[in-house]
PDB file of C-alpha atoms in Angstrom:
ATOM      1  CA  MET A   1     176.624 150.953 141.429  1.00 50.00           C
ATOM      2  CA  PHE A   2     176.340 151.042 137.659  1.00 54.00           C
ATOM      3  CA  GLY A   3     179.195 148.535 137.494  1.00 59.00           C
ATOM      4  CA  ILE A   4     176.842 145.958 138.998  1.00 54.00           C
ATOM      5  CA  LEU A   5     174.164 146.813 136.453  1.00 55.00           C
ATOM      6  CA  ASN A   6     176.592 146.560 133.559  1.00 58.00           C
ATOM      7  CA  PHE A   7     177.929 143.245 134.851  1.00 55.00           C
ATOM      8  CA  MET A   8     174.415 141.790 134.922  1.00 56.00           C
ATOM      9  CA  PHE A   9     173.872 142.636 131.277  1.00 55.00           C
ATOM     10  CA  GLU A  10     177.350 141.530 130.200  1.00 56.00           C
ATOM     11  CA  GLN A  11     176.463 138.042 131.404  1.00 55.00           C
ATOM     12  CA  MET A  12     173.641 137.808 128.863  1.00 52.00           C
ATOM     13  CA  ASN A  13     173.933 136.426 125.371  1.00 55.00           C
ATOM     14  CA  LEU A  14     175.267 139.206 123.151  1.00 63.00           C
ATOM     15  CA  PHE A  15     173.239 138.063 120.164  1.00 65.00           C
ATOM     16  CA  GLY A  16     169.929 137.147 121.789  1.00 67.00           C
ATOM     17  CA  PRO A  17     167.245 139.110 123.567  1.00 73.00           C
ATOM     18  CA  ARG A  18     167.914 140.394 127.056  1.00 79.00           C
ATOM     19  CA  VAL A  19     166.240 137.874 129.312  1.00 84.00           C
ATOM     20  CA  LEU A  20     166.406 138.218 133.090  1.00 87.00           C
ATOM     21  CA  THR A  21     165.078 135.992 135.799  1.00 92.00           C
ATOM     22  CA  VAL A  22     162.511 137.540 138.136  1.00 92.00           C
ATOM     23  CA  SER A  23     165.272 137.786 140.748  1.00 92.00           C
ATOM     24  CA  GLY A  24     167.635 139.356 138.244  1.00 91.00           C
ATOM     25  CA  MET A  25     165.143 141.985 137.181  1.00 90.00           C
ATOM     26  CA  THR A  26     164.221 142.771 140.783  1.00 92.00           C
ATOM     27  CA  GLN A  27     167.895 143.120 141.718  1.00 92.00           C
ATOM     28  CA  TYR A  28     168.440 145.361 138.693  1.00 91.00           C
ATOM     29  CA  LEU A  29     165.526 147.620 139.678  1.00 92.00           C
ATOM     30  CA  ARG A  30     166.751 147.737 143.271  1.00 92.00           C
ATOM     31  CA  ALA A  31     170.212 148.792 142.108  1.00 93.00           C
ATOM     32  CA  LEU A  32     168.693 151.497 139.887  1.00 93.00           C
ATOM     33  CA  LEU A  33     166.552 152.908 142.690  1.00 93.00           C
ATOM     34  CA  GLU A  34     169.370 152.808 145.229  1.00 93.00           C
ATOM     35  CA  SER A  35     171.783 154.558 142.862  1.00 93.00           C
ATOM     36  CA  ASP A  36     169.475 157.554 142.323  1.00 93.00           C
ATOM     37  CA  GLU A  37     170.592 160.554 144.435  1.00 94.00           C
ATOM     38  CA  ILE A  38     167.079 161.940 144.873  1.00 94.00           C
ATOM     39  CA  LEU A  39     165.570 158.623 145.974  1.00 95.00           C
ATOM     40  CA  ARG A  40     168.347 158.015 148.527  1.00 95.00           C
ATOM     41  CA  ASP A  41     167.439 161.171 150.495  1.00 96.00           C
ATOM     42  CA  ILE A  42     163.817 162.177 149.966  1.00 97.00           C
ATOM     43  CA  TRP A  43     160.892 163.742 151.837  1.00 97.00           C
ATOM     44  CA  VAL A  44     157.385 162.648 150.817  1.00 97.00           C
ATOM     45  CA  GLU A  45     154.093 164.146 152.004  1.00 97.00           C
ATOM     46  CA  GLY A  46     150.839 162.245 152.316  1.00 96.00           C
ATOM     47  CA  GLU A  47     148.219 160.685 154.559  1.00 96.00           C
ATOM     48  CA  ILE A  48     148.854 157.532 156.567  1.00 96.00           C
ATOM     49  CA  SER A  49     146.613 154.572 155.773  1.00 96.00           C
ATOM     50  CA  THR A  50     146.639 150.856 156.640  1.00 96.00           C
ATOM     51  CA  LEU A  51     148.931 151.387 159.627  1.00 97.00           C
ATOM     52  CA  SER A  52     150.314 148.204 161.198  1.00 96.00           C
ATOM     53  CA  LYS A  53     152.494 147.894 164.316  1.00 96.00           C
ATOM     54  CA  PRO A  54     153.415 144.220 164.764  1.00 95.00           C
ATOM     55  CA  SER A  55     155.227 142.902 167.848  1.00 95.00           C
ATOM     56  CA  SER A  56     158.550 143.115 165.940  1.00 95.00           C
ATOM     57  CA  GLY A  57     158.568 146.857 166.663  1.00 94.00           C
ATOM     58  CA  HIS A  58     158.608 147.798 162.988  1.00 97.00           C
ATOM     59  CA  ILE A  59     155.869 150.049 161.610  1.00 97.00           C
ATOM     60  CA  TYR A  60     154.250 149.409 158.236  1.00 97.00           C
ATOM     61  CA  PHE A  61     151.856 151.775 156.493  1.00 98.00           C
ATOM     62  CA  ASN A  62     150.810 153.226 153.188  1.00 97.00           C
ATOM     63  CA  LEU A  63     151.279 156.890 152.427  1.00 97.00           C
ATOM     64  CA  LYS A  64     148.647 158.169 150.037  1.00 96.00           C
ATOM     65  CA  ASP A  65     147.359 161.240 148.268  1.00 94.00           C
ATOM     66  CA  ASN A  66     144.430 161.713 145.895  1.00 94.00           C
ATOM     67  CA  THR A  67     145.825 159.513 143.121  1.00 96.00           C
ATOM     68  CA  ALA A  68     148.621 157.276 144.410  1.00 96.00           C
ATOM     69  CA  THR A  69     149.794 155.072 147.270  1.00 97.00           C
ATOM     70  CA  LEU A  70     153.330 154.385 148.498  1.00 97.00           C
ATOM     71  CA  ARG A  71     154.289 151.490 150.783  1.00 97.00           C
ATOM     72  CA  CYS A  72     156.400 152.540 153.756  1.00 98.00           C
ATOM     73  CA  VAL A  73     158.294 150.785 156.531  1.00 98.00           C
ATOM     74  CA  ILE A  74     159.973 152.150 159.642  1.00 98.00           C
ATOM     75  CA  TRP A  75     162.448 149.731 161.184  1.00 97.00           C
ATOM     76  CA  ARG A  76     162.301 149.260 164.946  1.00 96.00           C
ATOM     77  CA  GLN A  77     165.495 151.245 165.623  1.00 96.00           C
ATOM     78  CA  ASN A  78     163.929 154.284 163.917  1.00 95.00           C
ATOM     79  CA  ALA A  79     160.422 153.672 165.284  1.00 95.00           C
ATOM     80  CA  VAL A  80     161.573 154.038 168.906  1.00 93.00           C
ATOM     81  CA  ARG A  81     162.891 157.535 168.128  1.00 93.00           C
ATOM     82  CA  LEU A  82     159.601 158.878 166.767  1.00 91.00           C
ATOM     83  CA  GLN A  83     158.317 161.954 168.593  1.00 85.00           C
ATOM     84  CA  ALA A  84     154.648 161.318 167.775  1.00 84.00           C
ATOM     85  CA  THR A  85     152.427 158.255 167.800  1.00 92.00           C
ATOM     86  CA  LEU A  86     151.413 157.541 164.224  1.00 95.00           C
ATOM     87  CA  GLU A  87     147.754 156.998 163.442  1.00 94.00           C
ATOM     88  CA  THR A  88     145.734 156.243 160.331  1.00 94.00           C
ATOM     89  CA  GLY A  89     144.522 159.469 158.722  1.00 93.00           C
ATOM     90  CA  MET A  90     147.435 161.635 159.886  1.00 94.00           C
ATOM     91  CA  ALA A  91     148.930 164.037 157.348  1.00 95.00           C
ATOM     92  CA  VAL A  92     152.701 163.619 157.581  1.00 96.00           C
ATOM     93  CA  GLU A  93     155.979 164.233 155.843  1.00 96.00           C
ATOM     94  CA  VAL A  94     158.330 161.268 155.913  1.00 97.00           C
ATOM     95  CA  HIS A  95     162.025 161.104 155.134  1.00 97.00           C
ATOM     96  CA  GLY A  96     163.924 158.097 153.890  1.00 97.00           C
ATOM     97  CA  ASN A  97     165.172 156.192 150.900  1.00 97.00           C
ATOM     98  CA  VAL A  98     163.407 154.197 148.203  1.00 96.00           C
ATOM     99  CA  SER A  99     164.343 150.602 147.490  1.00 95.00           C
ATOM    100  CA  VAL A 100     162.801 147.295 146.495  1.00 94.00           C
ATOM    101  CA  TYR A 101     161.641 144.591 148.877  1.00 91.00           C
ATOM    102  CA  GLU A 102     162.863 141.749 146.673  1.00 91.00           C
ATOM    103  CA  ALA A 103     160.798 138.938 148.201  1.00 89.00           C
ATOM    104  CA  GLY A 104     157.580 140.816 147.470  1.00 89.00           C
ATOM    105  CA  GLY A 105     158.726 142.584 144.323  1.00 90.00           C
ATOM    106  CA  ASN A 106     157.491 145.911 145.687  1.00 93.00           C
ATOM    107  CA  TYR A 107     159.209 149.234 145.832  1.00 95.00           C
ATOM    108  CA  GLN A 108     158.802 151.043 149.134  1.00 97.00           C
ATOM    109  CA  LEU A 109     160.058 153.930 151.177  1.00 98.00           C
ATOM    110  CA  TYR A 110     162.296 152.998 154.098  1.00 97.00           C
ATOM    111  CA  VAL A 111     161.432 155.783 156.544  1.00 98.00           C
ATOM    112  CA  ASP A 112     163.902 157.148 159.094  1.00 97.00           C
ATOM    113  CA  ALA A 113     162.081 160.346 160.186  1.00 96.00           C
ATOM    114  CA  VAL A 114     158.490 161.580 160.401  1.00 96.00           C
ATOM    115  CA  ARG A 115     157.042 165.020 161.024  1.00 93.00           C
ATOM    116  CA  MET A 116     153.503 166.332 160.928  1.00 91.00           C
ATOM    117  CA  ALA A 117     152.715 167.898 157.543  1.00 88.00           C
ATOM    118  CA  GLY A 118     153.578 171.584 157.563  1.00 65.00           C
ATOM    119  CA  GLU A 119     155.823 171.331 160.626  1.00 54.00           C
ATOM    120  CA  GLY A 120     158.847 173.569 160.278  1.00 47.00           C
ATOM    121  CA  TYR A 121     157.332 175.843 157.644  1.00 46.00           C
ATOM    122  CA  LEU A 122     156.216 178.560 160.095  1.00 39.00           C
TER     123      LEU A 122
END
């Protein structure tokens, strides 16, 4: 993965400032996030807010705590396997990987599993 990152910077002028296009910077950040071992396999705890279930079958929501918000998406193939129906206000733990949605320039958690907060600790 770092080969891609190095290649991007090798293409820049060696004597001038490092200047990336918006696409280039977004791709660079995506590669950084996707190369991080922790962010490729992570559980995050929070409260569901702004839940959206469009006809595509995907599920979009924010996961929040007292001071921060994280955008999340569950693709249809993972959404159909959920054991519980998600609702705004639920305290959950979600598993997935962090990446960048390039068209929007946002980092988000791509969720593949959800459990109620505290489940499995007893």
